[in-house]
XYZ file of N, CA and C in Angstrom:
651
model
N -87.105 39.039 -38.360
C -86.002 39.361 -37.483
C -86.356 39.048 -36.011
N -85.412 38.511 -35.294
C -85.666 38.183 -33.903
C -85.841 39.474 -33.110
N -86.848 39.504 -32.256
C -87.099 40.679 -31.457
C -86.409 40.512 -30.059
N -86.277 41.602 -29.340
C -85.708 41.508 -28.008
C -86.573 40.674 -27.096
N -87.901 40.748 -27.310
C -88.800 39.936 -26.514
C -88.543 38.460 -26.719
N -88.253 38.112 -27.981
C -87.926 36.719 -28.314
C -86.589 36.293 -27.686
N -85.642 37.228 -27.710
C -84.350 36.976 -27.073
C -84.489 36.735 -25.613
N -85.305 37.574 -24.935
C -85.492 37.403 -23.501
C -86.167 36.041 -23.176
N -87.126 35.671 -24.023
C -87.791 34.365 -23.821
C -86.789 33.227 -24.015
N -85.926 33.380 -25.053
C -84.934 32.331 -25.297
C -83.947 32.196 -24.130
N -83.486 33.327 -23.626
C -82.596 33.313 -22.471
C -83.217 32.619 -21.270
N -84.470 32.958 -20.987
C -85.143 32.383 -19.804
C -85.304 30.876 -19.973
N -85.442 30.410 -21.207
C -85.640 28.994 -21.475
C -84.336 28.217 -21.533
N -83.334 28.810 -22.193
C -82.103 28.090 -22.528
C -80.990 28.274 -21.516
N -80.906 29.417 -20.827
C -79.803 29.623 -19.928
C -79.696 28.587 -18.836
N -80.765 28.271 -18.136
C -80.656 27.181 -17.132
C -80.225 25.878 -17.679
N -80.685 25.533 -18.910
C -80.313 24.277 -19.520
C -78.819 24.296 -19.871
N -78.298 25.401 -20.330
C -76.884 25.466 -20.685
C -76.009 25.355 -19.423
N -76.435 25.937 -18.320
C -75.670 25.843 -17.095
C -75.598 24.383 -16.651
N -76.710 23.703 -16.754
C -76.723 22.286 -16.352
C -75.890 21.432 -17.304
N -75.974 21.707 -18.594
C -75.219 20.939 -19.572
C -73.711 21.052 -19.369
N -73.256 22.276 -19.045
C -71.793 22.486 -18.946
C -71.349 22.564 -17.492
N -72.231 22.254 -16.545
C -71.894 22.197 -15.144
C -71.334 23.528 -14.664
N -71.996 24.597 -15.011
C -71.601 25.957 -14.583
C -72.544 26.396 -13.437
N -72.000 26.881 -12.314
C -72.878 27.214 -11.196
C -73.846 28.385 -11.510
N -73.374 29.405 -12.199
C -74.237 30.589 -12.442
C -73.696 31.374 -13.625
N -74.582 32.165 -14.203
C -74.226 33.079 -15.300
C -75.214 34.191 -15.416
N -74.699 35.295 -15.901
C -75.559 36.477 -16.209
C -75.237 36.845 -17.677
N -76.305 37.144 -18.422
C -76.134 37.449 -19.880
C -76.886 38.734 -20.178
N -76.222 39.575 -21.010
C -76.877 40.787 -21.447
C -76.735 40.899 -22.985
N -77.774 41.310 -23.642
C -77.775 41.474 -25.097
C -78.138 42.921 -25.378
N -77.246 43.617 -26.110
C -77.496 45.032 -26.496
C -77.817 45.070 -27.972
N -78.940 45.705 -28.304
C -79.336 45.803 -29.716
C -80.014 47.138 -29.902
N -79.357 47.957 -30.758
C -79.933 49.316 -31.095
C -80.283 50.103 -29.842
N -79.386 50.096 -28.890
C -79.570 50.903 -27.708
C -80.452 50.303 -26.611
N -81.056 49.161 -26.859
C -81.869 48.465 -25.880
C -81.127 47.247 -25.296
N -81.367 46.974 -24.039
C -80.682 45.884 -23.372
C -81.698 44.884 -22.834
N -81.431 43.618 -23.067
C -82.186 42.540 -22.473
C -81.199 41.710 -21.668
N -81.495 41.457 -20.414
C -80.587 40.646 -19.595
C -81.346 39.576 -18.824
N -80.599 38.622 -18.374
C -81.163 37.528 -17.612
C -80.049 36.843 -16.811
N -80.394 36.052 -15.854
C -79.401 35.328 -15.093
C -80.004 34.003 -14.612
N -79.177 33.066 -14.300
C -79.622 31.752 -13.821
C -78.528 31.146 -12.970
N -78.902 30.207 -12.134
C -77.971 29.506 -11.327
C -77.783 30.066 -9.910
N -76.774 29.588 -9.252
C -76.543 29.916 -7.842
C -75.138 30.549 -7.693
N -75.091 31.738 -7.042
C -73.841 32.437 -6.880
C -72.894 31.731 -5.950
N -73.433 31.055 -4.982
C -72.627 30.331 -3.991
C -73.348 29.081 -3.575
N -72.824 27.938 -3.978
C -73.511 26.682 -3.674
C -73.662 26.384 -2.168
N -72.823 27.038 -1.404
C -72.893 26.801 0.033
C -74.068 27.578 0.662
N -74.478 28.659 0.054
C -75.571 29.453 0.587
C -76.877 29.398 -0.200
N -76.731 28.991 -1.481
C -77.894 28.903 -2.345
C -78.408 30.213 -2.862
N -77.657 31.279 -2.767
C -78.119 32.596 -3.219
C -78.216 32.582 -4.772
N -79.365 32.975 -5.260
C -79.581 32.959 -6.714
C -78.811 34.073 -7.412
N -78.403 33.807 -8.641
C -77.816 34.845 -9.490
C -78.864 35.735 -10.038
N -78.530 37.029 -10.162
C -79.418 38.014 -10.769
C -78.624 38.722 -11.859
N -79.374 39.456 -12.677
C -78.743 40.142 -13.856
C -77.696 41.157 -13.424
N -77.835 41.695 -12.179
C -76.847 42.654 -11.721
C -75.850 42.074 -10.739
N -75.744 40.781 -10.686
C -74.711 40.133 -9.830
C -73.326 40.424 -10.396
N -72.343 40.430 -9.510
C -71.014 40.602 -9.926
C -70.316 39.260 -10.132
N -69.494 39.198 -11.196
C -68.687 38.038 -11.489
C -67.217 38.492 -11.710
N -66.296 37.674 -11.273
C -64.885 38.003 -11.534
C -64.612 37.918 -13.040
N -63.878 38.887 -13.583
C -63.699 38.896 -15.010
C -62.186 38.727 -15.384
N -61.324 38.528 -14.400
C -59.919 38.215 -14.726
C -59.274 39.202 -15.656
N -58.638 38.662 -16.669
C -57.823 39.492 -17.554
C -58.639 40.387 -18.502
N -59.959 40.315 -18.446
C -60.754 41.304 -19.154
C -60.474 42.697 -18.624
N -59.940 42.764 -17.359
C -59.600 44.089 -16.808
C -58.439 44.731 -17.595
N -57.696 43.970 -18.403
C -56.686 44.573 -19.224
C -57.284 45.581 -20.208
N -58.547 45.314 -20.608
C -59.233 46.308 -21.451
C -59.471 47.587 -20.726
N -59.762 47.476 -19.404
C -59.914 48.717 -18.617
C -58.591 49.517 -18.629
N -57.493 48.808 -18.328
C -56.200 49.498 -18.251
C -55.802 50.100 -19.570
N -55.966 49.366 -20.641
C -55.588 49.875 -21.966
C -56.470 51.080 -22.351
N -57.734 51.063 -21.951
C -58.578 52.215 -22.211
C -58.110 53.450 -21.472
N -57.706 53.270 -20.198
C -57.183 54.429 -19.414
C -55.917 54.962 -20.079
N -55.061 54.046 -20.573
C -53.827 54.503 -21.225
C -54.141 55.247 -22.504
N -55.053 54.720 -23.291
C -55.358 55.377 -24.598
C -56.067 56.721 -24.395
N -56.756 56.901 -23.243
C -57.286 58.204 -22.926
C -56.156 59.196 -22.707
N -55.099 58.778 -22.079
C -53.930 59.612 -21.872
C -53.274 59.937 -23.226
N -53.270 58.993 -24.134
C -52.741 59.233 -25.474
C -53.577 60.283 -26.195
N -54.897 60.147 -26.136
C -55.788 61.120 -26.741
C -55.592 62.516 -26.209
N -55.222 62.618 -24.913
C -55.041 63.915 -24.294
C -53.633 64.450 -24.513
N -52.816 63.711 -25.260
C -51.469 64.203 -25.570
C -50.477 64.014 -24.415
N -50.830 63.200 -23.433
C -50.007 63.015 -22.247
C -49.036 61.853 -22.407
N -49.332 60.925 -23.343
C -48.484 59.769 -23.570
C -48.231 59.557 -25.051
N -46.986 59.341 -25.365
C -46.586 58.930 -26.726
C -46.305 57.434 -26.629
N -47.018 56.662 -27.429
C -46.906 55.188 -27.338
C -45.502 54.702 -27.703
N -44.731 55.466 -28.461
C -43.501 54.933 -28.997
C -42.229 55.513 -28.435
N -42.333 56.166 -27.289
C -41.119 56.552 -26.575
C -40.989 55.624 -25.337
N -39.802 55.438 -24.802
C -39.628 54.545 -23.656
C -40.570 54.895 -22.554
N -41.134 53.844 -21.930
C -42.059 54.078 -20.831
C -41.368 54.792 -19.668
N -40.086 54.690 -19.586
C -39.347 55.420 -18.536
C -39.480 56.953 -18.701
N -39.856 57.412 -19.868
C -40.089 58.828 -20.039
C -41.099 59.316 -19.009
N -42.065 58.484 -18.702
C -43.117 58.808 -17.759
C -42.987 58.112 -16.396
N -42.221 57.016 -16.423
C -42.164 56.157 -15.280
C -40.672 55.816 -14.995
N -39.915 56.763 -14.519
C -38.444 56.510 -14.324
C -38.147 55.347 -13.401
N -39.115 54.980 -12.524
C -38.907 53.898 -11.593
C -38.940 52.513 -12.225
N -39.310 52.421 -13.493
C -39.463 51.141 -14.147
C -38.071 50.451 -14.285
N -37.930 49.305 -13.715
C -36.689 48.537 -13.810
C -37.023 47.075 -13.909
N -36.214 46.359 -14.698
C -36.264 44.894 -14.799
C -34.818 44.385 -14.785
N -34.622 43.054 -14.879
C -33.300 42.523 -14.799
C -32.369 42.976 -15.884
N -32.886 43.218 -17.092
C -32.055 43.658 -18.186
C -32.194 45.186 -18.340
N -31.151 45.901 -17.940
C -31.202 47.348 -17.932
C -31.341 47.927 -19.347
N -30.669 47.320 -20.309
C -30.766 47.834 -21.692
C -32.178 47.697 -22.235
N -32.813 46.585 -21.922
C -34.203 46.389 -22.360
C -35.136 47.409 -21.670
N -34.943 47.577 -20.339
C -35.819 48.499 -19.611
C -35.764 49.866 -20.168
N -34.598 50.273 -20.691
C -34.400 51.603 -21.218
C -35.143 51.872 -22.544
N -35.515 50.793 -23.262
C -36.097 50.995 -24.591
C -37.579 50.488 -24.655
N -38.038 49.790 -23.702
C -39.404 49.253 -23.752
C -40.372 50.432 -23.769
N -41.308 50.397 -24.722
C -42.294 51.480 -24.886
C -43.665 51.124 -24.330
N -44.499 52.103 -24.221
C -45.864 51.867 -23.764
C -46.566 50.955 -24.760
N -46.325 51.130 -26.068
C -46.988 50.280 -27.053
C -46.593 48.817 -26.854
N -45.326 48.561 -26.549
C -44.874 47.191 -26.350
C -45.567 46.578 -25.153
N -45.786 47.353 -24.084
C -46.494 46.846 -22.910
C -47.940 46.556 -23.300
N -48.550 47.421 -24.088
C -49.949 47.223 -24.441
C -50.151 45.947 -25.291
N -49.207 45.730 -26.257
C -49.414 44.616 -27.178
C -48.584 43.357 -26.825
N -48.071 43.287 -25.587
C -47.428 42.078 -25.074
C -46.151 41.715 -25.864
N -45.397 42.744 -26.253
C -44.117 42.488 -26.959
C -42.916 43.069 -26.214
N -43.095 43.367 -24.912
C -41.982 43.961 -24.147
C -40.871 42.952 -23.929
N -41.217 41.637 -23.823
C -40.191 40.642 -23.812
C -39.700 40.165 -22.443
N -40.105 40.794 -21.386
C -39.656 40.286 -20.048
C -40.645 39.285 -19.465
N -40.194 38.520 -18.515
C -41.027 37.496 -17.869
C -42.262 38.181 -17.264
N -43.454 37.687 -17.656
C -44.678 38.387 -17.261
C -45.513 37.659 -16.257
N -45.228 36.465 -15.932
C -46.038 35.711 -14.996
C -45.502 35.854 -13.552
N -45.594 37.055 -13.067
C -45.109 37.368 -11.729
C -46.345 37.662 -10.860
N -46.707 36.749 -9.984
C -47.967 36.876 -9.258
C -47.757 37.149 -7.780
N -46.678 37.887 -7.473
C -46.431 38.253 -6.092
C -47.583 39.158 -5.563
N -48.093 38.820 -4.429
C -49.197 39.664 -3.821
C -48.572 40.792 -3.047
N -48.870 42.015 -3.446
C -48.353 43.193 -2.751
C -49.456 43.924 -1.978
N -50.530 43.216 -1.680
C -51.566 43.746 -0.815
C -52.625 44.541 -1.575
N -53.402 45.307 -0.769
C -54.529 46.014 -1.325
C -54.489 47.513 -1.049
N -53.391 48.025 -0.472
C -53.306 49.419 -0.130
C -53.140 50.273 -1.391
N -53.189 51.576 -1.199
C -53.093 52.556 -2.305
C -51.747 52.431 -3.039
N -50.746 51.915 -2.384
C -49.443 51.793 -2.981
C -49.119 50.403 -3.501
N -50.126 49.564 -3.636
C -49.876 48.159 -3.994
C -49.239 48.036 -5.362
N -49.684 48.825 -6.327
C -49.109 48.750 -7.692
C -47.696 49.307 -7.689
N -47.492 50.367 -6.963
C -46.142 50.920 -6.892
C -45.171 49.896 -6.315
N -45.622 49.191 -5.262
C -44.802 48.177 -4.624
C -44.574 46.987 -5.549
N -45.533 46.711 -6.386
C -45.376 45.593 -7.324
C -44.265 45.831 -8.297
N -44.114 47.098 -8.724
C -43.009 47.410 -9.657
C -41.660 47.066 -9.039
N -41.531 47.161 -7.719
C -40.289 46.812 -7.087
C -39.985 45.291 -7.182
N -41.024 44.515 -7.329
C -40.860 43.080 -7.490
C -40.220 42.707 -8.812
N -40.342 43.586 -9.788
C -39.913 43.310 -11.179
C -38.446 43.600 -11.401
N -37.740 44.142 -10.440
C -36.375 44.612 -10.643
C -35.407 43.489 -11.133
N -35.714 42.255 -10.828
C -34.785 41.187 -11.206
C -35.360 40.199 -12.214
N -36.529 40.504 -12.767
C -37.136 39.549 -13.678
C -36.369 39.461 -14.960
N -36.226 38.295 -15.563
C -35.364 38.148 -16.744
C -36.051 38.622 -18.040
N -35.229 38.980 -18.984
C -35.660 39.314 -20.337
C -35.669 38.068 -21.172
N -36.795 37.756 -21.807
C -36.916 36.496 -22.560
C -36.507 36.658 -24.020
N -36.690 37.874 -24.524
C -36.303 38.199 -25.945
C -36.204 39.708 -26.085
N -35.508 40.176 -27.125
C -35.372 41.604 -27.281
C -36.721 42.295 -27.439
N -36.904 43.468 -26.772
C -38.178 44.178 -26.854
C -38.674 44.399 -28.298
N -39.941 44.120 -28.479
C -40.575 44.372 -29.786
C -40.476 43.292 -30.801
N -39.698 42.208 -30.505
C -39.396 41.227 -31.548
C -40.506 40.153 -31.648
N -41.216 39.832 -30.603
C -42.252 38.800 -30.698
C -43.286 39.006 -29.615
N -44.333 38.228 -29.690
C -45.443 38.285 -28.728
C -45.268 37.267 -27.632
N -45.447 37.726 -26.399
C -45.484 36.835 -25.250
C -46.399 37.437 -24.190
N -47.530 36.786 -23.905
C -48.561 37.338 -23.015
C -47.912 37.793 -21.697
N -48.158 39.018 -21.293
C -47.439 39.599 -20.186
C -48.352 40.260 -19.154
N -48.680 39.516 -18.118
C -49.527 40.067 -17.039
C -48.808 41.250 -16.309
N -47.550 41.105 -16.023
C -46.828 42.125 -15.300
C -46.778 43.404 -16.040
N -46.681 43.346 -17.380
C -46.622 44.562 -18.166
C -47.871 45.448 -17.962
N -49.007 44.798 -17.713
C -50.208 45.609 -17.526
C -50.247 46.230 -16.107
N -49.539 45.650 -15.156
C -49.359 46.296 -13.893
C -48.470 47.545 -14.037
N -47.446 47.455 -14.886
C -46.634 48.636 -15.182
C -47.497 49.727 -15.797
N -48.389 49.350 -16.714
C -49.300 50.317 -17.326
C -50.211 50.943 -16.277
N -50.706 50.117 -15.360
C -51.536 50.660 -14.289
C -50.808 51.706 -13.468
N -49.535 51.469 -13.207
C -48.714 52.412 -12.466
C -48.480 53.685 -13.306
N -48.306 53.516 -14.608
C -48.193 54.662 -15.510
C -49.409 55.582 -15.381
N -50.576 55.017 -15.398
C -51.818 55.763 -15.231
C -51.843 56.509 -13.887
N -51.439 55.806 -12.834
C -51.424 56.418 -11.518
C -50.527 57.666 -11.466
N -49.323 57.486 -12.036
C -48.334 58.616 -11.960
C -48.835 59.792 -12.756
N -49.355 59.589 -13.972
C -49.770 60.724 -14.777
C -51.064 61.354 -14.321
N -51.934 60.580 -13.709
C -53.185 61.147 -13.206
C -53.070 61.614 -11.745
N -51.940 61.201 -11.097
C -51.756 61.553 -9.687
C -52.896 61.063 -8.803
N -53.382 59.866 -9.127
C -54.447 59.213 -8.381
C -54.210 57.716 -8.388
N -54.860 57.004 -7.517
C -54.737 55.553 -7.529
C -55.416 54.977 -8.773
N -55.003 53.780 -9.140
C -55.603 53.089 -10.263
C -57.128 52.963 -10.081
N -57.492 52.601 -8.876
C -58.932 52.428 -8.597
C -59.677 53.749 -8.810
N -59.121 54.829 -8.321
C -59.751 56.148 -8.462
C -59.866 56.544 -9.945
N -58.801 56.241 -10.721
C -58.816 56.529 -12.157
C -59.930 55.729 -12.858
N -60.064 54.477 -12.492
C -61.141 53.664 -13.110
C -62.507 54.258 -12.839
N -62.728 54.633 -11.602
C -64.064 55.150 -11.225
C -64.366 56.452 -11.931
N -63.329 57.343 -12.019
C -63.552 58.652 -12.610
C -63.618 58.636 -14.114
N -62.708 57.863 -14.738
C -62.553 57.927 -16.192
C -63.222 56.783 -16.952
N -63.729 55.803 -16.250
C -64.376 54.677 -16.942
C -65.747 54.333 -16.347
N -65.749 54.001 -15.083
C -66.997 53.579 -14.487
C -68.088 54.685 -14.526
N -67.711 55.881 -14.071
C -68.689 56.966 -14.015
C -69.218 57.321 -15.375
N -68.369 57.569 -16.415
C -68.902 57.905 -17.738
C -69.785 56.817 -18.337
N -69.533 55.563 -18.002
C -70.339 54.442 -18.537
C -71.529 54.102 -17.673
N -71.640 54.724 -16.544
C -72.780 54.443 -15.643
C -72.617 53.083 -14.986
N -71.389 52.625 -14.744
C -71.171 51.309 -14.131
C -71.245 51.436 -12.624
N -72.401 51.211 -12.074
C -72.590 51.347 -10.636
C -72.356 50.065 -9.835
N -72.211 48.949 -10.537
C -71.971 47.692 -9.885
C -70.675 47.082 -10.389
N -69.550 47.842 -10.201
C -68.243 47.382 -10.602
C -67.299 47.556 -9.421
N -66.382 46.621 -9.273
C -65.466 46.637 -8.119
C -64.109 46.088 -8.541
N -63.086 46.522 -7.851
C -61.721 46.050 -8.163
C -61.162 45.147 -7.087
N -61.870 44.884 -6.030
C -61.388 44.013 -5.000
C -62.472 43.496 -4.100
N -62.166 42.524 -3.260
C -63.218 41.857 -2.439
C -63.918 42.826 -1.458
N -63.192 43.842 -0.995
C -63.811 44.718 -0.020
C -64.917 45.571 -0.625
N -64.840 45.815 -1.926
C -65.895 46.515 -2.653
C -66.953 45.540 -3.084
N -66.531 44.353 -3.571
C -67.431 43.397 -4.146
C -68.400 42.875 -3.120
N -67.974 42.810 -1.862
C -68.839 42.266 -0.812
C -70.097 43.067 -0.606
N -70.140 44.281 -1.144
C -71.314 45.153 -1.018
C -72.404 44.761 -1.983
N -72.102 43.849 -2.923
C -73.050 43.450 -3.907
C -73.256 41.952 -3.887
N -74.227 41.488 -4.699
C -74.384 40.039 -4.880
C -73.239 39.590 -5.827
N -72.310 38.830 -5.249
C -71.090 38.480 -5.983
C -70.944 36.973 -6.058
N -70.618 36.508 -7.243
C -70.428 35.079 -7.480
C -69.122 34.619 -6.828
N -69.179 33.469 -6.183
C -67.987 32.866 -5.638
C -67.395 31.898 -6.635
N -66.073 31.740 -6.586
C -65.428 30.780 -7.419
C -65.696 29.350 -6.911
N -65.861 28.414 -7.825
C -66.087 27.048 -7.466
C -65.073 26.120 -8.161
N -64.672 25.086 -7.497
C -63.717 24.135 -8.012
C -64.383 22.743 -8.047
N -64.323 22.106 -9.228
C -64.908 20.775 -9.329
C -63.866 19.729 -8.863
N -64.265 18.946 -7.869
C -63.373 17.994 -7.270
C -63.937 16.605 -7.341
N -63.054 15.621 -7.324
C -63.490 14.236 -7.260
C -64.196 13.938 -5.944
N -65.193 13.077 -5.954
C -65.878 12.780 -4.680
C -64.940 12.275 -3.614
N -65.000 12.864 -2.400
C -64.166 12.460 -1.313
C -62.818 13.145 -1.264
N -62.480 13.917 -2.309
C -61.197 14.582 -2.338
C -61.196 15.772 -1.405
N -60.092 16.014 -0.739
C -59.901 17.159 0.112
C -59.125 18.238 -0.519
N -59.153 19.425 0.055
C -58.348 20.530 -0.494
C -56.887 20.357 -0.032
């Protein structure tokens, strides 16, 4: 059986080669086995500065944050504060979209499993203040309904913002505060951030775009 020592040696040998092969600036890898963790990192967090990646460097994780939001929602379910199958307006009367009939029947479960049916690619920036998610819900008032709620799957980014607001209302705290209290702290996540102002406190990977030689932005 492969030992963790062998895994660590493999990572140290292969990770730099994999980055070069796939033209990836940096990566951090962790392997958990029977309660023990082996981690390693390779590459450069920022090609402009040459800062090396470390195992505790921060990387943007994009829609993996939906797992954070769904966990916060399911904690509310476990506490008896949310019923997945009643309209989300039961807890969030402010929820409105272009189709009033649909808005009245969309449930928390539909938002979680991407079957709510309204247009979900709404990327309006509502800032970074404590009320940014609340203000985002106002952006949704006119979004169209693509199909009847619950009838099919359509990936919905906006729906998870609605869920984030649901968490805020029921916890009476910001989404960020809920994450820190109900997820980060119990898991011992000391190097986690939800925005650039927090991330700048740590070694954080910058995004890179591959461009043709001589091409400008």
